[in-house]
mmCIF file of C-alpha atoms in Angstrom:
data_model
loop_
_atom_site.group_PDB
_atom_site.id
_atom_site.type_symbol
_atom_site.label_atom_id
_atom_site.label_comp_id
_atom_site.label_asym_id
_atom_site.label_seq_id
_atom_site.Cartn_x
_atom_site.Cartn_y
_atom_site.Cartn_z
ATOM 1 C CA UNK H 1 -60.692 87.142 33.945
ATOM 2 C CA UNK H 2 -60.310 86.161 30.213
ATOM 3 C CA UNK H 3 -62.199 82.628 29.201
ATOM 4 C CA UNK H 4 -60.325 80.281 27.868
ATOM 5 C CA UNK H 5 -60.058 79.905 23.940
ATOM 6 C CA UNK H 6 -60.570 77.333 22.203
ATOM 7 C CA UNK H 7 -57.338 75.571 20.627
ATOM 8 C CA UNK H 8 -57.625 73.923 16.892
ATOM 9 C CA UNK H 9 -54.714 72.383 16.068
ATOM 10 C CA UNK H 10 -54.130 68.919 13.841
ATOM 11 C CA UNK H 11 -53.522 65.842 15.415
ATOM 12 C CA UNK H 12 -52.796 63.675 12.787
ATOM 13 C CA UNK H 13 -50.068 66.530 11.645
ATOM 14 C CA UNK H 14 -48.896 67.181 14.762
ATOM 15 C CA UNK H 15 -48.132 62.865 15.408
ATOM 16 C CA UNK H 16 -46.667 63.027 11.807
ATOM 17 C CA UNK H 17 -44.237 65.431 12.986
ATOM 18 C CA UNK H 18 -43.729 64.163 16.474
ATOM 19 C CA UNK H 19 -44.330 60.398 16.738
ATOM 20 C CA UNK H 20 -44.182 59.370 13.303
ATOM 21 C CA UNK H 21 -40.338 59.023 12.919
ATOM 22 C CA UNK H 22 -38.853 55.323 13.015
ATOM 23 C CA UNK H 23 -36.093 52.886 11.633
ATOM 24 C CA UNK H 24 -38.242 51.698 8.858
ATOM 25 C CA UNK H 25 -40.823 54.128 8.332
ATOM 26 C CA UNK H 26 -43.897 53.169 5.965
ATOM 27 C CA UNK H 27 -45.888 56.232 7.344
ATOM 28 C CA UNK H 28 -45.159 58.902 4.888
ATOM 29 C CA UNK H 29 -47.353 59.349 1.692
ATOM 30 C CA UNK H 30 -45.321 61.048 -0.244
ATOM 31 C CA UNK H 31 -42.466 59.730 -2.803
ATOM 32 C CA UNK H 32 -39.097 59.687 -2.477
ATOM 33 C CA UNK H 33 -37.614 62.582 -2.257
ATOM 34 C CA UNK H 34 -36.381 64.175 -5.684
ATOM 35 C CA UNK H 35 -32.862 65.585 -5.164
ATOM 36 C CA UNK H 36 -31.930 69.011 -6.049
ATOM 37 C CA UNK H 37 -28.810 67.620 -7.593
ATOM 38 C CA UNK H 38 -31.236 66.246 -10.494
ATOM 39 C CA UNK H 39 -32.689 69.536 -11.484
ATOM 40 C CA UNK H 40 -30.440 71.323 -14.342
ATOM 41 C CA UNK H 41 -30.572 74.489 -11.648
ATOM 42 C CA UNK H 42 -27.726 76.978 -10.732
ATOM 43 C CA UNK H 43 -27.336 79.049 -7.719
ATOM 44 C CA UNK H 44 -26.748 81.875 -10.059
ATOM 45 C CA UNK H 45 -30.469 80.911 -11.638
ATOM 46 C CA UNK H 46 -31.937 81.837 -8.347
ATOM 47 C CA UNK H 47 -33.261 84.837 -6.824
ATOM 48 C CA UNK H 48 -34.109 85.936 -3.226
ATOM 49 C CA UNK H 49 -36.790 88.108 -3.990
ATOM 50 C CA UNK H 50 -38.586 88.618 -7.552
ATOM 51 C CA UNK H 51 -41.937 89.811 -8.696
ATOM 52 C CA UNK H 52 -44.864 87.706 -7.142
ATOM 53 C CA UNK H 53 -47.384 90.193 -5.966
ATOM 54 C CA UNK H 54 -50.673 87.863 -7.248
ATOM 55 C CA UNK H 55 -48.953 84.892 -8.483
ATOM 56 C CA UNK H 56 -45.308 84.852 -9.971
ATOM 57 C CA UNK H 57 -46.148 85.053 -13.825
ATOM 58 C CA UNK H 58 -43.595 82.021 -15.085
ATOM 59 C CA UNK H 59 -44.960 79.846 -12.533
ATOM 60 C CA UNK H 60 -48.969 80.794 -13.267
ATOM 61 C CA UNK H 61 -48.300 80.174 -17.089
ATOM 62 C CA UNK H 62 -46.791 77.005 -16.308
ATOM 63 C CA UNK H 63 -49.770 75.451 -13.743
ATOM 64 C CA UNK H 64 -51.927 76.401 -16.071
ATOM 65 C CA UNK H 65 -50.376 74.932 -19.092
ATOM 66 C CA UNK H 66 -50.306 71.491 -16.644
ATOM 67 C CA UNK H 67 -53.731 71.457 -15.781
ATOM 68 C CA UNK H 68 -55.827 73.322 -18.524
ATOM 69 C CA UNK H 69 -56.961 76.087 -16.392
ATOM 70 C CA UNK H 70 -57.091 79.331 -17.595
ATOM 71 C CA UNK H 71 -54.463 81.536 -15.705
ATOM 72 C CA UNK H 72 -56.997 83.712 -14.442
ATOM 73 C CA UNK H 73 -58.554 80.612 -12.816
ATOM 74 C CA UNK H 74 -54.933 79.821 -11.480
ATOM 75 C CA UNK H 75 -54.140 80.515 -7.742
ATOM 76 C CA UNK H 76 -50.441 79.211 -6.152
ATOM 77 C CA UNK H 77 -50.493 78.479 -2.592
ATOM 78 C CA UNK H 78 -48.561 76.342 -0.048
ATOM 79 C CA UNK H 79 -48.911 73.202 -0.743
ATOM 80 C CA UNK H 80 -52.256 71.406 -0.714
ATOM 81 C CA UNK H 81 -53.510 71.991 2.656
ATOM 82 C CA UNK H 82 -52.842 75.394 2.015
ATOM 83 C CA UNK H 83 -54.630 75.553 -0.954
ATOM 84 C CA UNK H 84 -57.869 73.356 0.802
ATOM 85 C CA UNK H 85 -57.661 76.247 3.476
ATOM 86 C CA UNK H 86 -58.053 79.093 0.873
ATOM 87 C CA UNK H 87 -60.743 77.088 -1.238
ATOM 88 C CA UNK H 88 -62.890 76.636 2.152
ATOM 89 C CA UNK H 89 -62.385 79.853 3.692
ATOM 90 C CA UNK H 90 -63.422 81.366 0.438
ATOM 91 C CA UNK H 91 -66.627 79.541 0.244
ATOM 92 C CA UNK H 92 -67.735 79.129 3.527
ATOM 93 C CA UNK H 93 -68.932 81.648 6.362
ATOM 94 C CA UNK H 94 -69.140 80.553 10.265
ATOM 95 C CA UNK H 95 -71.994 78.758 10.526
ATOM 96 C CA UNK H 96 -72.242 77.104 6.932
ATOM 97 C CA UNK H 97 -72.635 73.291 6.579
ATOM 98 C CA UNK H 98 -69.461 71.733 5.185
ATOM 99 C CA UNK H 99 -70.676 68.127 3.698
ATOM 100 C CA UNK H 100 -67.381 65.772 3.885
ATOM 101 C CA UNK H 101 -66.540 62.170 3.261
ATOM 102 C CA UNK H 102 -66.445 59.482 5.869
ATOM 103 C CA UNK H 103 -63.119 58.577 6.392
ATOM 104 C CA UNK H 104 -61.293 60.984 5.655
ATOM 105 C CA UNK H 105 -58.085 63.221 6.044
ATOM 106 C CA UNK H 106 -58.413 64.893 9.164
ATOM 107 C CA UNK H 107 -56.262 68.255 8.463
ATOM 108 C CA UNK H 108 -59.297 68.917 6.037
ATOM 109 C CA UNK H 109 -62.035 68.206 9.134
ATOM 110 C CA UNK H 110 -59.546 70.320 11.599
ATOM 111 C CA UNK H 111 -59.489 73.316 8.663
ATOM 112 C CA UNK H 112 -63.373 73.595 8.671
ATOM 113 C CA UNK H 113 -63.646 73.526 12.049
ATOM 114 C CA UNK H 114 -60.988 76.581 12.880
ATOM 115 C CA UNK H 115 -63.063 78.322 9.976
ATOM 116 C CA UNK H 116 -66.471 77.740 12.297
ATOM 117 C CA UNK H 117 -68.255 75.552 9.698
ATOM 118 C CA UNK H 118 -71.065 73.106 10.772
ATOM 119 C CA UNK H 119 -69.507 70.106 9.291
ATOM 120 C CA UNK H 120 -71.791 66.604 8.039
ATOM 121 C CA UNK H 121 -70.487 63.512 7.124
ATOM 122 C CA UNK H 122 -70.847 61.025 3.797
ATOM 123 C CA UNK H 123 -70.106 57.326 4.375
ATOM 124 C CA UNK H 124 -67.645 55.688 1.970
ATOM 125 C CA UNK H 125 -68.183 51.577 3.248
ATOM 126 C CA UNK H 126 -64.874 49.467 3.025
ATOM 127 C CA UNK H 127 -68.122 46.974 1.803
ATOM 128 C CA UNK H 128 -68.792 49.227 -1.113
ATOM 129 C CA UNK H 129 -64.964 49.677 -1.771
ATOM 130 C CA UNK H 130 -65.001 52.747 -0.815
ATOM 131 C CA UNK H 131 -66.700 54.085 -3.643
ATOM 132 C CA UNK H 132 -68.483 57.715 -3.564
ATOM 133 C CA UNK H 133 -72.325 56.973 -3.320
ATOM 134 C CA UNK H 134 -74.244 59.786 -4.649
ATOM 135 C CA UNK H 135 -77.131 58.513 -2.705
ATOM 136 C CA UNK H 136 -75.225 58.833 0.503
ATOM 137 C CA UNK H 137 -74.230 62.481 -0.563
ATOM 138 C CA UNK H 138 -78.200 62.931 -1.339
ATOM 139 C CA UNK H 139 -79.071 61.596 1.683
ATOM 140 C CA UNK H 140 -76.318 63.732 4.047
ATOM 141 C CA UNK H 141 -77.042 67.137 2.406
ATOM 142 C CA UNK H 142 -78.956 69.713 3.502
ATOM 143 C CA UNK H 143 -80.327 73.119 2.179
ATOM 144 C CA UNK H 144 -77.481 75.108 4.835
ATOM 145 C CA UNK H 145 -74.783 72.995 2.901
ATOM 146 C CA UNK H 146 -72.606 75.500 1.027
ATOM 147 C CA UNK H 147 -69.472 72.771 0.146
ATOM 148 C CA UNK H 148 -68.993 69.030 -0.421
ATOM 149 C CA UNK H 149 -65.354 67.832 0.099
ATOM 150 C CA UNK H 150 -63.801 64.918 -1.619
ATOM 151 C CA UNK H 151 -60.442 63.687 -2.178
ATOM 152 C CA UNK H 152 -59.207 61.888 -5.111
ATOM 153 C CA UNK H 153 -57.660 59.207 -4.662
ATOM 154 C CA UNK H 154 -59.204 58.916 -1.497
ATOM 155 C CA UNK H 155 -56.971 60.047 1.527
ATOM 156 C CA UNK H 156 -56.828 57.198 3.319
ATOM 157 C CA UNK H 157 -57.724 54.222 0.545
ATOM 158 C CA UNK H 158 -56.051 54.981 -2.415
ATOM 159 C CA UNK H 159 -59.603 54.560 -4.219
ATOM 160 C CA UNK H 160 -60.622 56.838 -7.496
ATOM 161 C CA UNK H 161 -63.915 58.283 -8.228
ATOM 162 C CA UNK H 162 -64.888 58.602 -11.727
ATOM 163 C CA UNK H 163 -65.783 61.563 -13.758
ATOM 164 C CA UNK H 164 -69.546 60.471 -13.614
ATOM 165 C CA UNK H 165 -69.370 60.228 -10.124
ATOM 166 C CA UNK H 166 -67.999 63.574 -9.452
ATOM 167 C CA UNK H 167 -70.597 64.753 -11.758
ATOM 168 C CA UNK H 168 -73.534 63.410 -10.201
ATOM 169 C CA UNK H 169 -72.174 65.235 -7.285
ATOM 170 C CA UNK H 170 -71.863 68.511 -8.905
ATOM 171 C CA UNK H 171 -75.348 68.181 -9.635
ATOM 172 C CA UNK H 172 -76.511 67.272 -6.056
ATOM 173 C CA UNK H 173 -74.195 70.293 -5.156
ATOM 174 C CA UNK H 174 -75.163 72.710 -8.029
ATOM 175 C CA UNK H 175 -79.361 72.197 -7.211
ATOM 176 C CA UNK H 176 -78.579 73.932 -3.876
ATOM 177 C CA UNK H 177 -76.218 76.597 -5.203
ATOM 178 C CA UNK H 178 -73.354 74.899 -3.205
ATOM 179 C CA UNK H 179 -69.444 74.225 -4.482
ATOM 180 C CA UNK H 180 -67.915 70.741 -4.501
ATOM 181 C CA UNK H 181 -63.820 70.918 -3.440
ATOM 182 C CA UNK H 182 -62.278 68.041 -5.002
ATOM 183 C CA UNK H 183 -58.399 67.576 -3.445
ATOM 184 C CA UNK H 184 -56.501 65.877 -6.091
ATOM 185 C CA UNK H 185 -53.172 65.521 -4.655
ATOM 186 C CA UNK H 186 -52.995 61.698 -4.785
ATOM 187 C CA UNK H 187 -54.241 61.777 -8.494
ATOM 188 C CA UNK H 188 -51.220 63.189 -9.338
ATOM 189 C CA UNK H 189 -49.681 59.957 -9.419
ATOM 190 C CA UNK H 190 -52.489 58.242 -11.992
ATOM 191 C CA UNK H 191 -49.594 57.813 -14.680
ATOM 192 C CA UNK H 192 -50.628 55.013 -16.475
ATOM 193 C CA UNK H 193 -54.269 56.455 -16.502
ATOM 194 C CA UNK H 194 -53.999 60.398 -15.804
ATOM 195 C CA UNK H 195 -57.270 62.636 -16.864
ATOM 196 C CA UNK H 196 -58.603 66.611 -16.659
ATOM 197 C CA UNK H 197 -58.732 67.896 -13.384
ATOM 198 C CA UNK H 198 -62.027 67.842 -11.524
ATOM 199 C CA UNK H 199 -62.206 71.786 -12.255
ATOM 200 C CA UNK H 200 -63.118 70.797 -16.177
ATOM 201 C CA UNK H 201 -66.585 69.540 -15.045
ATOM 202 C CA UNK H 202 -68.380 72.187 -14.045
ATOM 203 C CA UNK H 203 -68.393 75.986 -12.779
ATOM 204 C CA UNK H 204 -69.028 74.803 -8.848
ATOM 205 C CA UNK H 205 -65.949 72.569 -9.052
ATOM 206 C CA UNK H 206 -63.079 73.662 -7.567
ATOM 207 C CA UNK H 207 -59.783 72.142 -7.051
ATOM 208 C CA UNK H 208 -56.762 71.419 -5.622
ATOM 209 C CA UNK H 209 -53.423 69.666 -5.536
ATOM 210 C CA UNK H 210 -49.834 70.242 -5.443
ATOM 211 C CA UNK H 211 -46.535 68.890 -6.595
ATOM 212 C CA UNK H 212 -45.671 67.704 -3.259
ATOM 213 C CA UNK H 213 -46.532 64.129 -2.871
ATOM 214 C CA UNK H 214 -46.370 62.061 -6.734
ATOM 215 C CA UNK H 215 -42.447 63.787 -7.746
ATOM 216 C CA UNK H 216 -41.021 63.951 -4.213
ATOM 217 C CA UNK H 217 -41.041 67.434 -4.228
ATOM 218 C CA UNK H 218 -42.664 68.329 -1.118
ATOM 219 C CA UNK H 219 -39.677 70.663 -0.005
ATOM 220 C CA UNK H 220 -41.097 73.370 -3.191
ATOM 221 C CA UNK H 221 -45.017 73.738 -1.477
ATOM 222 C CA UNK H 222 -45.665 74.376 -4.920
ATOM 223 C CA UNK H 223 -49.598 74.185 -4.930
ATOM 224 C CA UNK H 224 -52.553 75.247 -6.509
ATOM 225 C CA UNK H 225 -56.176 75.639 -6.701
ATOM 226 C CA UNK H 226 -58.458 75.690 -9.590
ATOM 227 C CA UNK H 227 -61.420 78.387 -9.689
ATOM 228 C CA UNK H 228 -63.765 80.310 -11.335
ATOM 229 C CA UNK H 229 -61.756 83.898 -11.766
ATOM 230 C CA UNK H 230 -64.248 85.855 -9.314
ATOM 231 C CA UNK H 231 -63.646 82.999 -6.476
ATOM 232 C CA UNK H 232 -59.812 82.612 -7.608
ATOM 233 C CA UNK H 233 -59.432 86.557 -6.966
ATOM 234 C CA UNK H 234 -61.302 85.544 -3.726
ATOM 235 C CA UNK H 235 -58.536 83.563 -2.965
ATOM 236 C CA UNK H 236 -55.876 85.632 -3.547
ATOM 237 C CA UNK H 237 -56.767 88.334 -1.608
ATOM 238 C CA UNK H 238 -57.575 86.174 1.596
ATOM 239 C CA UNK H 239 -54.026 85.104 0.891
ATOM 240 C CA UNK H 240 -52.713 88.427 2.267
ATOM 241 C CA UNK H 241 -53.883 87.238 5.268
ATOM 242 C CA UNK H 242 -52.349 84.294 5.689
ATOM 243 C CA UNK H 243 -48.990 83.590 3.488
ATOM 244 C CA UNK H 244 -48.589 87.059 1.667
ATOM 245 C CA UNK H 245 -45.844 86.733 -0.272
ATOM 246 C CA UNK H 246 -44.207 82.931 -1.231
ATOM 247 C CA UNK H 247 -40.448 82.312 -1.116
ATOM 248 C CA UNK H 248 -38.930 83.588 -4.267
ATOM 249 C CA UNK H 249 -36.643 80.732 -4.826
ATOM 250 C CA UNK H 250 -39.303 78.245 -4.220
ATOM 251 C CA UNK H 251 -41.083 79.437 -6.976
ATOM 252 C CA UNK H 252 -38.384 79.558 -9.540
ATOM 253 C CA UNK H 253 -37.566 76.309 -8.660
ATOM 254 C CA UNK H 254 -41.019 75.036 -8.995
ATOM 255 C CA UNK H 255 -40.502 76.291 -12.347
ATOM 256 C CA UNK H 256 -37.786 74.390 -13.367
ATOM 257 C CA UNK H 257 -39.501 71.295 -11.978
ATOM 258 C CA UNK H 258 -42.279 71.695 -14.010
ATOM 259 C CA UNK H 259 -40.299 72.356 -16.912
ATOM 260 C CA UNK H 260 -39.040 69.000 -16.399
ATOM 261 C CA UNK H 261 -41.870 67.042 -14.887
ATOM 262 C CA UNK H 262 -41.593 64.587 -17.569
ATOM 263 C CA UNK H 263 -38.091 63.069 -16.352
ATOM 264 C CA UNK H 264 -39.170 63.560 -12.868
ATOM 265 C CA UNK H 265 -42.560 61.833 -13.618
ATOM 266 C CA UNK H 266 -41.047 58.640 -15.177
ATOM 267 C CA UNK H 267 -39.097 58.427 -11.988
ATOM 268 C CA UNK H 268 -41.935 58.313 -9.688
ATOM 269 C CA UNK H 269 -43.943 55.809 -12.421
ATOM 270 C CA UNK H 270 -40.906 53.565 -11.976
ATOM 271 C CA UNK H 271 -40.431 53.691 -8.223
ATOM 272 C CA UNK H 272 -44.170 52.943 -7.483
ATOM 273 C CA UNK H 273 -44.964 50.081 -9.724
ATOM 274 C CA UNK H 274 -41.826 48.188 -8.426
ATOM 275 C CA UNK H 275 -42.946 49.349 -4.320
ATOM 276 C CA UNK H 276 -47.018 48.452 -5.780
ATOM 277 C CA UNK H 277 -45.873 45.096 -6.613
ATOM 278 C CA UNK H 278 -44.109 44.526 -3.534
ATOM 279 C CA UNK H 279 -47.051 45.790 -1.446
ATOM 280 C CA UNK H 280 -49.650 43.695 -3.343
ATOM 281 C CA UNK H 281 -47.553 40.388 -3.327
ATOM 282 C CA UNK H 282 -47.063 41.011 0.428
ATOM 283 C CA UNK H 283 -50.988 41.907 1.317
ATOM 284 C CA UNK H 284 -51.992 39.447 -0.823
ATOM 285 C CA UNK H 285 -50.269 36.494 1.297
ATOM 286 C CA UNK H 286 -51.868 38.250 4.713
ATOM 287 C CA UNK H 287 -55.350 36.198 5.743
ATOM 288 C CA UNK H 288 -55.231 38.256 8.898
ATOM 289 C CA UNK H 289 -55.396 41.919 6.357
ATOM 290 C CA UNK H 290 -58.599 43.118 4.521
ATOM 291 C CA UNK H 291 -57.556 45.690 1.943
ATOM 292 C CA UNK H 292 -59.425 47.415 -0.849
ATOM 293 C CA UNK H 293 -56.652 47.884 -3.111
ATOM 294 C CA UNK H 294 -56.129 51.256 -5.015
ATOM 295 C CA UNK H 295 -55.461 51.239 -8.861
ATOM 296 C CA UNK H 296 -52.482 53.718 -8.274
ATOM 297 C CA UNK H 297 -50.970 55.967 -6.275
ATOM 298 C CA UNK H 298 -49.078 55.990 -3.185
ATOM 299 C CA UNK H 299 -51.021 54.999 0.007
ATOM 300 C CA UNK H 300 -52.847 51.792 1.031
ATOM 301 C CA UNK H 301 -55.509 50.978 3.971
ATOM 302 C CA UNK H 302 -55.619 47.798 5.500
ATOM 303 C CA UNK H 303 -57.784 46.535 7.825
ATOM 304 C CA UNK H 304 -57.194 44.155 10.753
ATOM 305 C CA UNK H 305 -59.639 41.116 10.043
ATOM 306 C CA UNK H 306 -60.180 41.110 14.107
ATOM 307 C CA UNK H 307 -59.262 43.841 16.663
ATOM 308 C CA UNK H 308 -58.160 47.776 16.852
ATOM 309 C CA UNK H 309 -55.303 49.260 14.983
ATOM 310 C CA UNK H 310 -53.414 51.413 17.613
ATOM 311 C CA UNK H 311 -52.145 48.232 20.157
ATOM 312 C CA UNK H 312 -50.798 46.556 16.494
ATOM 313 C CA UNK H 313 -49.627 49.943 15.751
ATOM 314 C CA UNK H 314 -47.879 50.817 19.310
ATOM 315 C CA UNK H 315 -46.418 47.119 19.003
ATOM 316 C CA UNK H 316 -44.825 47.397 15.538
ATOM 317 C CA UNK H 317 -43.327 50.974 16.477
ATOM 318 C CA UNK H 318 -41.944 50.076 19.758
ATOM 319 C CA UNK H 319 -40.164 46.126 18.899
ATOM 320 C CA UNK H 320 -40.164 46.559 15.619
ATOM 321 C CA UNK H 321 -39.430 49.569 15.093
ATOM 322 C CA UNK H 322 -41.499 50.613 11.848
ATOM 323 C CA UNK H 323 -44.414 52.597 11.764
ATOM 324 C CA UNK H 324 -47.661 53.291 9.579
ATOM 325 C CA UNK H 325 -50.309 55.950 10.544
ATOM 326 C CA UNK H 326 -53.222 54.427 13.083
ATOM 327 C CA UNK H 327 -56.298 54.390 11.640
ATOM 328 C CA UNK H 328 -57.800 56.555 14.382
ATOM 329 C CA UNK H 329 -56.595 59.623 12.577
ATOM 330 C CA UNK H 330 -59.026 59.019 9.838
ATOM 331 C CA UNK H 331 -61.876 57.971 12.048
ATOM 332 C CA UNK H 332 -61.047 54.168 11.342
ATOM 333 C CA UNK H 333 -59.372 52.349 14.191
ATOM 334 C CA UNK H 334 -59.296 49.055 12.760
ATOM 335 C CA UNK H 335 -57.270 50.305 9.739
ATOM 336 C CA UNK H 336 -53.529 51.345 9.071
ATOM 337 C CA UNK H 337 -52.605 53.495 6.161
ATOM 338 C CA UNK H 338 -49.063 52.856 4.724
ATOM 339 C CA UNK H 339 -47.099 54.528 2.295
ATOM 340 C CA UNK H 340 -45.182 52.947 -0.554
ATOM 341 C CA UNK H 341 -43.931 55.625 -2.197
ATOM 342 C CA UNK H 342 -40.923 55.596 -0.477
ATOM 343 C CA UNK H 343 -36.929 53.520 -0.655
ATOM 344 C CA UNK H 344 -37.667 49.932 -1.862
ATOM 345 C CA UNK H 345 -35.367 48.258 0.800
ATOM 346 C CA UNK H 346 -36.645 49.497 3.245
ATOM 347 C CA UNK H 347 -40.304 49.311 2.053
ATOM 348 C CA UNK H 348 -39.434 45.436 1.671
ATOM 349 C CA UNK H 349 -38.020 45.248 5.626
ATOM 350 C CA UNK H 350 -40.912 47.482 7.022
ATOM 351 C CA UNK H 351 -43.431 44.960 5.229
ATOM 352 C CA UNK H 352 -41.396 42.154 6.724
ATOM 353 C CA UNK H 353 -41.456 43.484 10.069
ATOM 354 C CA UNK H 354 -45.526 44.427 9.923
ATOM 355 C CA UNK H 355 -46.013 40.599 9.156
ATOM 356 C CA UNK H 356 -44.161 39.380 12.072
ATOM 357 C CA UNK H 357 -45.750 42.342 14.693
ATOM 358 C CA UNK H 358 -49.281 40.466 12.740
ATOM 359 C CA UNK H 359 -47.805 37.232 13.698
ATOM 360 C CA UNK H 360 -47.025 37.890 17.210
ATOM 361 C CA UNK H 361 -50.665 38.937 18.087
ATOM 362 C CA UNK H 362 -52.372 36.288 16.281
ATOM 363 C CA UNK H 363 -50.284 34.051 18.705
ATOM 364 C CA UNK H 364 -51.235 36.139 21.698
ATOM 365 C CA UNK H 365 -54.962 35.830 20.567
#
């Protein structure tokens, strides 16, 4: 009789796909989406098959013109959580210590599990704004600890760490001959205020990010990590394992995109600070919300000033037919995440209806 496996699947992903859907939707955290229309592409530009092998050459020269990287320290994958999953099976063995950051995103906590990694937690308080602590990270490590995760901006809160953090970190990381993996998705959309990727700060950085969620061009899982060359070659071969080969016209589109991130950029700059406004004028008016709001990008995490998250959460789905993401996926049940990156009307109604779903249980309390 065969035993039962185990099954590792994500359940934040898996309700994102399933349950997430909804007349006004304030769930996603990604931006509106860029339309193909926009991009000066032909269908006679596009191939179904070209020459990838390691990395399509026009697209490598291009990420690395973007973030400073060397080529050689260049590696394309699908997307970000893609590119987390190559960075962390790279570096860690069954058995390691994975150190990560409490709350967090919880594809990153399902990854390391399926990989077999012994995973330990880092606070970040919503009384110390979230911040990175180096202390804490001090405190939580341990000589089996091979890889500190962080994400920046935070995934839930929206809240940057600073260069000196993420060094101080590198050197916690560095005196035990471990690699930090800094997921830089959400930085992406730091336009007023955008810096060197985490990878510029030392040889045991590594990182990632993508194109998917600041230009609303999540459809391209154009992604990327950032390496040394050794653990970038790493990378590419475990790719053979897992993706192979990318989609040829996803690539030269990505391309194209890039070629033009400027136009698509100013888009996204545009869209946000008019939805950021709205947000902040709306949470600002709320007694009843406790938020630690984010200098940019395109996700916010309030908390409930009394009670659990899911019953507010079940109630504003089901009468009022919005939705955010329960805080339970990122190990936070009193908090909601939102997105705002997304149409302004209906960010404006889906605000409107979260205040009277806040309304109605304050009256029932």
């Amino acid at each position: 009789m065969c035993s039962q496996r185990r099954e590792i699947r994500s359940a934040y992903i898996e309700w994102a796909k399933l349950r997430s859907p909804a007349r006004f939707s304030l769930a996603a955290s990604d931006l509106l989406h860029f339309p193909l229309a926009e991009l000066p592409v032909r269908i006679e530009d596009l191939e179904i098959t070209g020459p990838s092998g390691y990395g399509y050459g026009p697209l490598l020269e291009r990420l690395s013109a973007k973030t400073g990287a060397p080529v050689e320290c260049v590696v394309h994958a699908q997307g970000t959580s893609m590119a987390n999953h190559l960075a962390m099976a790279a570096l860690l063995e069954s058995g390691d210590e994975v150190l990560v950051e409490d709350p967090t995103y919880e594809a990153i906590l399902s990854a390391a599990q399926y990989l077999g990694a012994r995973i330990r937690r880092f606070p970040r308080k919503f009384e110390a704004g979230f911040q990175v602590d180096p202390r804490e990270v001090e405190r939580a490590i341990s000589p089996r600890t091979r890889l500190i995760v962080i994400t920046n901006l935070h995934n839930p809160t929206g809240v940057r760490t600073s260069d000196s953090t993420l060094k101080m970190v590198g050197e916690i990381a560095r005196s035990l001959g471990a690699h930090v993996l800094v997921d830089e998705v959400y930085e992406e959309a730091c336009f007023d205020a955008p810096r060197k990727s985490a990878f510029h700060l030392g040889p045991n950085f590594v990182a990632t990010s993508s194109l998917t969620k600041a230009y609303g061009l999540s459809g391209l899982r154009c992604g990327w990590v950032l390496a040394a060359p050794q653990l970038a070659q790493r990378m590419w071969r475990l790719n053979d394992l897992f993706g192979v080969m990318p989609a040829h016209p996803a690539e030269l589109l990505s391309v194209v995109a890039l070629d033009h991130l400027p136009k698509i950029a100013a888009r996204a700059k545009k869209l946000l600070g008019t939805n950021r406004a709205i947000l902040r004028t709306f949470l600002d008016s709320r007694h009843d919300l406790l938020t630690i709001w984010p200098e940019a990008g395109t996700i916010a995490f309030p908390q409930l000033a009394s009670g659990r998250a899911d019953a507010f959460c079940q109630l504003l789905r089901e009468k009022f037919e919005t939705s955010v993401v329960p805080g339970r996926f990122f190990e936070a049940p009193e908090h909601f995440r939102l997105g705002v990156g997304g149409d302004t009307a209906i960010l404006r109604e889906g605000l409107s209806r979260i205040g009277a779903a806040l309304d109605e249980l304050a009256a029932k309390s």
